[in-house]
GROMACS .gro file of C-alpha atoms in nm:
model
  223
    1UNK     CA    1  -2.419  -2.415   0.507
    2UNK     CA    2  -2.058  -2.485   0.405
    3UNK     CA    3  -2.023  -2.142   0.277
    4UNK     CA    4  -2.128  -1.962   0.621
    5UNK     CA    5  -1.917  -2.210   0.816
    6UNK     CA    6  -1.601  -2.093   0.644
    7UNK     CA    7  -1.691  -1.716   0.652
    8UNK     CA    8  -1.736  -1.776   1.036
    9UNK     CA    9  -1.411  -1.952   1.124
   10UNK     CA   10  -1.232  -1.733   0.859
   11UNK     CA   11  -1.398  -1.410   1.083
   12UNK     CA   12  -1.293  -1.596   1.404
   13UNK     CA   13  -0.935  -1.711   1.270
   14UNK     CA   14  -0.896  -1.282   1.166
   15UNK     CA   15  -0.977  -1.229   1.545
   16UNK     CA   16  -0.725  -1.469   1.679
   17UNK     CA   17  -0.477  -1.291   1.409
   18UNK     CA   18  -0.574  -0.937   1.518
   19UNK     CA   19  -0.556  -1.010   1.861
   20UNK     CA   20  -0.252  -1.140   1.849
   21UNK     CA   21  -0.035  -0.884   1.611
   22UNK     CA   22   0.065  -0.683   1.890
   23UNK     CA   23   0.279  -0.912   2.049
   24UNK     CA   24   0.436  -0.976   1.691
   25UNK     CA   25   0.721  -0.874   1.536
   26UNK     CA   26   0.681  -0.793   1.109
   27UNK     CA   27   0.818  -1.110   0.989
   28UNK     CA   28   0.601  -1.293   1.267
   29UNK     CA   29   0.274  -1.158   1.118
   30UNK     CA   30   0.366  -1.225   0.777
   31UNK     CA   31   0.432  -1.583   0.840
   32UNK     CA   32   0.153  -1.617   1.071
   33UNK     CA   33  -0.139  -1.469   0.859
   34UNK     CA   34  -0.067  -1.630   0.534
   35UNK     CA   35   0.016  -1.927   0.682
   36UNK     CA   36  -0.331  -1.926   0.883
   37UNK     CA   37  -0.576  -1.868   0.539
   38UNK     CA   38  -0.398  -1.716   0.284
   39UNK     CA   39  -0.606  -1.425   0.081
   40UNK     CA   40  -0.935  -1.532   0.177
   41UNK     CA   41  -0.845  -1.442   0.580
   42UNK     CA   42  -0.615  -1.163   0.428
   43UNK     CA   43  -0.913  -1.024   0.305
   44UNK     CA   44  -1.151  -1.031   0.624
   45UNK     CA   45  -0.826  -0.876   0.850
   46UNK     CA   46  -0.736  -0.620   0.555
   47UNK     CA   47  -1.169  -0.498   0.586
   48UNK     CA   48  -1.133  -0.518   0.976
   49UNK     CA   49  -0.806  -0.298   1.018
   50UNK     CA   50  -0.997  -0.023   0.794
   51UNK     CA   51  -0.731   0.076   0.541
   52UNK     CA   52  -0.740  -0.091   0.167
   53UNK     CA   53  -0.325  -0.014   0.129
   54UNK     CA   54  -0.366  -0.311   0.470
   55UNK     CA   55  -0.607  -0.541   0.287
   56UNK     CA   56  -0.393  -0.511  -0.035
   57UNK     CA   57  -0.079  -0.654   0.159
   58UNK     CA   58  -0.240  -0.900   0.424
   59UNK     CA   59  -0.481  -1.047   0.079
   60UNK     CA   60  -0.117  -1.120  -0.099
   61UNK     CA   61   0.044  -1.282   0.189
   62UNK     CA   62   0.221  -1.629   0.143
   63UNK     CA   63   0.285  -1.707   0.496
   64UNK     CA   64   0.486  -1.979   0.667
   65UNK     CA   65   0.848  -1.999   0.604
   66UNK     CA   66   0.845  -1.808   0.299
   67UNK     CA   67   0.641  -1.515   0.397
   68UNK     CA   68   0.950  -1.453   0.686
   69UNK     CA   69   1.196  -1.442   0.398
   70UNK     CA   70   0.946  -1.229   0.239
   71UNK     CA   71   0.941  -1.018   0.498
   72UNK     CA   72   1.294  -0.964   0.572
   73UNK     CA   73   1.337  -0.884   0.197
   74UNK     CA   74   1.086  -0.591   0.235
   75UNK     CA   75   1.259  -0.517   0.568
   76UNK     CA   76   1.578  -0.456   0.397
   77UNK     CA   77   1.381  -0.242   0.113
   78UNK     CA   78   1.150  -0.018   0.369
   79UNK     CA   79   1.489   0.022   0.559
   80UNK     CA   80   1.651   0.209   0.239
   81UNK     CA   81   1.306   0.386   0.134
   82UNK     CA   82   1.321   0.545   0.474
   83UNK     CA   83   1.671   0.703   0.397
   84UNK     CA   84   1.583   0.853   0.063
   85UNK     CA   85   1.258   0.976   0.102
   86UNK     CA   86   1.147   1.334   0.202
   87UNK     CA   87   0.808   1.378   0.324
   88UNK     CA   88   0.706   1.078   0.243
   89UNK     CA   89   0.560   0.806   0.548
   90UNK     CA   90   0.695   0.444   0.470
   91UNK     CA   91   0.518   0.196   0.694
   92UNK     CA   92   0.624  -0.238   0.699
   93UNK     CA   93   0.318  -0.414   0.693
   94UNK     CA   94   0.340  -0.796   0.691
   95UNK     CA   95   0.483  -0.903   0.390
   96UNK     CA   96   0.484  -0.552   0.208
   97UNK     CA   97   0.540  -0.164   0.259
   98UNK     CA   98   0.302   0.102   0.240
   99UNK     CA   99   0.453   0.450   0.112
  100UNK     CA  100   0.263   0.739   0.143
  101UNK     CA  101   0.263   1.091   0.002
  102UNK     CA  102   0.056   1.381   0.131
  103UNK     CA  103  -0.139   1.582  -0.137
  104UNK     CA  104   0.051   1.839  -0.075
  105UNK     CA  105   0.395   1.661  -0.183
  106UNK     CA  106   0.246   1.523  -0.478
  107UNK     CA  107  -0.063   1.778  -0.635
  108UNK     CA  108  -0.204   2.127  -0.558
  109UNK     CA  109  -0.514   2.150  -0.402
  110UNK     CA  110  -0.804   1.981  -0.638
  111UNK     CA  111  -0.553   1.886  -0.853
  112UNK     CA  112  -0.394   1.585  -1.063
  113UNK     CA  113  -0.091   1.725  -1.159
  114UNK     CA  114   0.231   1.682  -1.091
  115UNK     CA  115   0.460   1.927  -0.957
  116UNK     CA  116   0.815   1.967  -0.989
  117UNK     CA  117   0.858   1.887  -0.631
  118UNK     CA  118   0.618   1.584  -0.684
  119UNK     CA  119   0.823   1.425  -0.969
  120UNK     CA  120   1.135   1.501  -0.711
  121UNK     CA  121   0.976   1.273  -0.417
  122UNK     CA  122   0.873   0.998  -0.675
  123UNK     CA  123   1.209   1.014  -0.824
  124UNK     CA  124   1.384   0.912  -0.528
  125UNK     CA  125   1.122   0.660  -0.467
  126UNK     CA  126   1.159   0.480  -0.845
  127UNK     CA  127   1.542   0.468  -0.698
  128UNK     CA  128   1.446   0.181  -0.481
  129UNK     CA  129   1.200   0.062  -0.682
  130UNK     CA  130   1.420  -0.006  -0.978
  131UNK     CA  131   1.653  -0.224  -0.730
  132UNK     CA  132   1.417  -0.400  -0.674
  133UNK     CA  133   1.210  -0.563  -0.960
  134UNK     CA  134   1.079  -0.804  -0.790
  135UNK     CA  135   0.808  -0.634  -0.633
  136UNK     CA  136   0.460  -0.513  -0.745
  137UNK     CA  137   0.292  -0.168  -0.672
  138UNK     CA  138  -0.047  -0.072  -0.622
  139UNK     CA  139  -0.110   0.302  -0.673
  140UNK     CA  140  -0.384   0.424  -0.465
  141UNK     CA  141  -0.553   0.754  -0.465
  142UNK     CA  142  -0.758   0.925  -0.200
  143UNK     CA  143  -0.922   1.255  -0.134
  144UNK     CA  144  -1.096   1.412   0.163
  145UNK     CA  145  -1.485   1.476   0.153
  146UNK     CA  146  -1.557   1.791  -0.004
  147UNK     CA  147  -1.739   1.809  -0.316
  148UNK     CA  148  -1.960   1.520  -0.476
  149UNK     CA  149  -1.893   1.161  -0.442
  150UNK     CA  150  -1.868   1.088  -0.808
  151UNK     CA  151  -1.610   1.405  -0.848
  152UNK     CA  152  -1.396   1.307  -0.590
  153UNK     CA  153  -1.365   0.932  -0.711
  154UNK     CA  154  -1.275   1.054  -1.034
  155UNK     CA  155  -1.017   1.282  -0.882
  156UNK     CA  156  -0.865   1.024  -0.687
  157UNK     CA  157  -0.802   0.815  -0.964
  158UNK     CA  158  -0.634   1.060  -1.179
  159UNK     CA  159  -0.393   1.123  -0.919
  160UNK     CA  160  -0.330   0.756  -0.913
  161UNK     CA  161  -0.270   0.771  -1.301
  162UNK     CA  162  -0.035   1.034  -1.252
  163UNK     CA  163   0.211   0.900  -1.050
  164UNK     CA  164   0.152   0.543  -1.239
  165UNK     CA  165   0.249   0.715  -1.536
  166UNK     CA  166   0.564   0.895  -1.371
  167UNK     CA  167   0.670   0.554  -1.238
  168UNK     CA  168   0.664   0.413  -1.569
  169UNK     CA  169   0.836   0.702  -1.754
  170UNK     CA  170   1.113   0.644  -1.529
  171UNK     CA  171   1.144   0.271  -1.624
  172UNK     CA  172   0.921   0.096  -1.372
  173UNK     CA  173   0.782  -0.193  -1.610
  174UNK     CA  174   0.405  -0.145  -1.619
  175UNK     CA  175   0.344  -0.511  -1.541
  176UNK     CA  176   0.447  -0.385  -1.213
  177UNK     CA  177   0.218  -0.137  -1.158
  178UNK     CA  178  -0.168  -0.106  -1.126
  179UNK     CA  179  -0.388   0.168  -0.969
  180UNK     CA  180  -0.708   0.241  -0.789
  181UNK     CA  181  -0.919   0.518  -0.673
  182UNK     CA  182  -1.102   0.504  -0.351
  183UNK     CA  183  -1.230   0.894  -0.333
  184UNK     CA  184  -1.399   0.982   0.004
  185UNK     CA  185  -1.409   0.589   0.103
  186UNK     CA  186  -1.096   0.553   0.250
  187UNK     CA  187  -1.056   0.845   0.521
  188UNK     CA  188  -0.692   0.807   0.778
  189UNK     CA  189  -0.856   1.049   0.946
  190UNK     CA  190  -1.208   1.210   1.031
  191UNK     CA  191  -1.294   1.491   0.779
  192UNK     CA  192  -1.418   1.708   1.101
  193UNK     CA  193  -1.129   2.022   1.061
  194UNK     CA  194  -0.902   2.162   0.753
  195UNK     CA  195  -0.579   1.959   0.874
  196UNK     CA  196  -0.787   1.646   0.897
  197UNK     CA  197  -0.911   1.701   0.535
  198UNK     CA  198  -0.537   1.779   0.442
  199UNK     CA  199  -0.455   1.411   0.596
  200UNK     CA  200  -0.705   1.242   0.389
  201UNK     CA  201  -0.592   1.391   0.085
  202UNK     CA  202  -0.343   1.161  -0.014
  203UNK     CA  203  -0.145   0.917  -0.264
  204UNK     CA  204   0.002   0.517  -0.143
  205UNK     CA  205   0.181   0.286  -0.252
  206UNK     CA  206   0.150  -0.076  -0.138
  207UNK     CA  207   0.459  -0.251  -0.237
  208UNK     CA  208   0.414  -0.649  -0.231
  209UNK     CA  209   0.598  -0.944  -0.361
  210UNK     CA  210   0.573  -1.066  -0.728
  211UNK     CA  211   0.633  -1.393  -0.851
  212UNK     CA  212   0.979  -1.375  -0.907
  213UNK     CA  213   1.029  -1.283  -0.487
  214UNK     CA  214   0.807  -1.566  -0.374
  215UNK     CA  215   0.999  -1.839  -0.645
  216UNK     CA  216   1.306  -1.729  -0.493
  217UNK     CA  217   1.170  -1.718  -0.138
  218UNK     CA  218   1.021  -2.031  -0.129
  219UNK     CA  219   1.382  -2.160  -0.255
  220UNK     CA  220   1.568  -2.000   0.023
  221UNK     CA  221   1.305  -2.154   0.254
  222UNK     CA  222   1.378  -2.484   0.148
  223UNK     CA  223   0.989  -2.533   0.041
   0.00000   0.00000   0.00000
């Protein structure tokens, strides 16, 4: 009984919190969502917005006072990710970033190689990463819905070892860095036309705080 009474008020609190984001500015929902249940909630709002790279960041939020010094570092970060990178989409959620590479910047078509123009995008992006070492980075891989299930997971998680692999030749410690592939699971976009398919072929990185940023946070915050 205990169990199902948490699961429902941690569903209800992750309505209140969803609800309410829109009126929000980044450092607001940071502090607000950790602060209201931590990775368990995290977990429930990451499921209900419908994107893992989400769930990843709103599951490692601290919240209160240091998740909005959190969340002004990663301001500050996304800020300078935005002027370096090419075709690249850099998004501020909560308490961490979300970068993200379309297939075609990254691999060819049904491929999990990198191209010189690939290792050129991720280049600039282990720029800011390496000023940075306080941050962890969660590789994961997509593809769109061609082909078998079992093929396209395995495909999307050689692409995530790819880049992992780049980072790390470039001096991005690999405590930093783990990977996942999702496949088909994880669509942006219906798989109904060729560009849609092109969309859901694709490569993020969720950028979060490590240790080392919340110690420090939670000093500046006086907690």
């Amino acid at each position: 009984m205990k169990t199902i009474q948490l699961f429902a008020f941690s569903v209800a609190t992750a309505g209140v919190m969803l609800s309410a984001c829109s009126s929000m500015n980044k450092t607001q929902k940071g502090a607000g969502i950790g602060a209201a249940g931590g990775a368990v909630v995290g977990g429930i709002v990451g499921k209900a917005l419908g994107n893992t790279a989400a769930g990843v960041i709103v599951g490692a939020t601290v919240g209160g006072a240091t998740g909005a010094v959190i969340g002004r570092r990663m301001d500050r970060q996304a800020e300078e990710m935005k002027k370096v990178l090419g075709d690249a989409e850099v998004k501020r959620v909560g308490e961490g970033i979300v970068v993200e590479f379309k297939d075609k910047v990254l691999f060819g078509f049904n491929q999990a190689e990198l191209s010189g123009s690939a290792r050129a995008s991720l280049d600039k992006l282990d720029e800011v990463l390496v000023k940075y070492p306080d941050t962890n980075i969660e590789i994961l891989g997509h593809t769109d819905n061609k082909g078998t299930h079992e093929y396209n997971q395995t495909l999307s998680e050689r692409r995530a070892a790819a880049a992992a692999a780049y980072l790390r030749s470039n001096g991005i410690a690999a405590s930093r860095i783990t990977t996942r592939g999702l496949g088909e699971t994880d669509p942006k976009v219906s798989n109904d036309t060729e560009d849609s398919r092109a969309e859901n072929r694709r490569v993020e990185f969720v950028i979060t705080a490590n240790q080392q940023m919340i110690d420090a946070a939670k000093k500046e915050s006086g907690n």
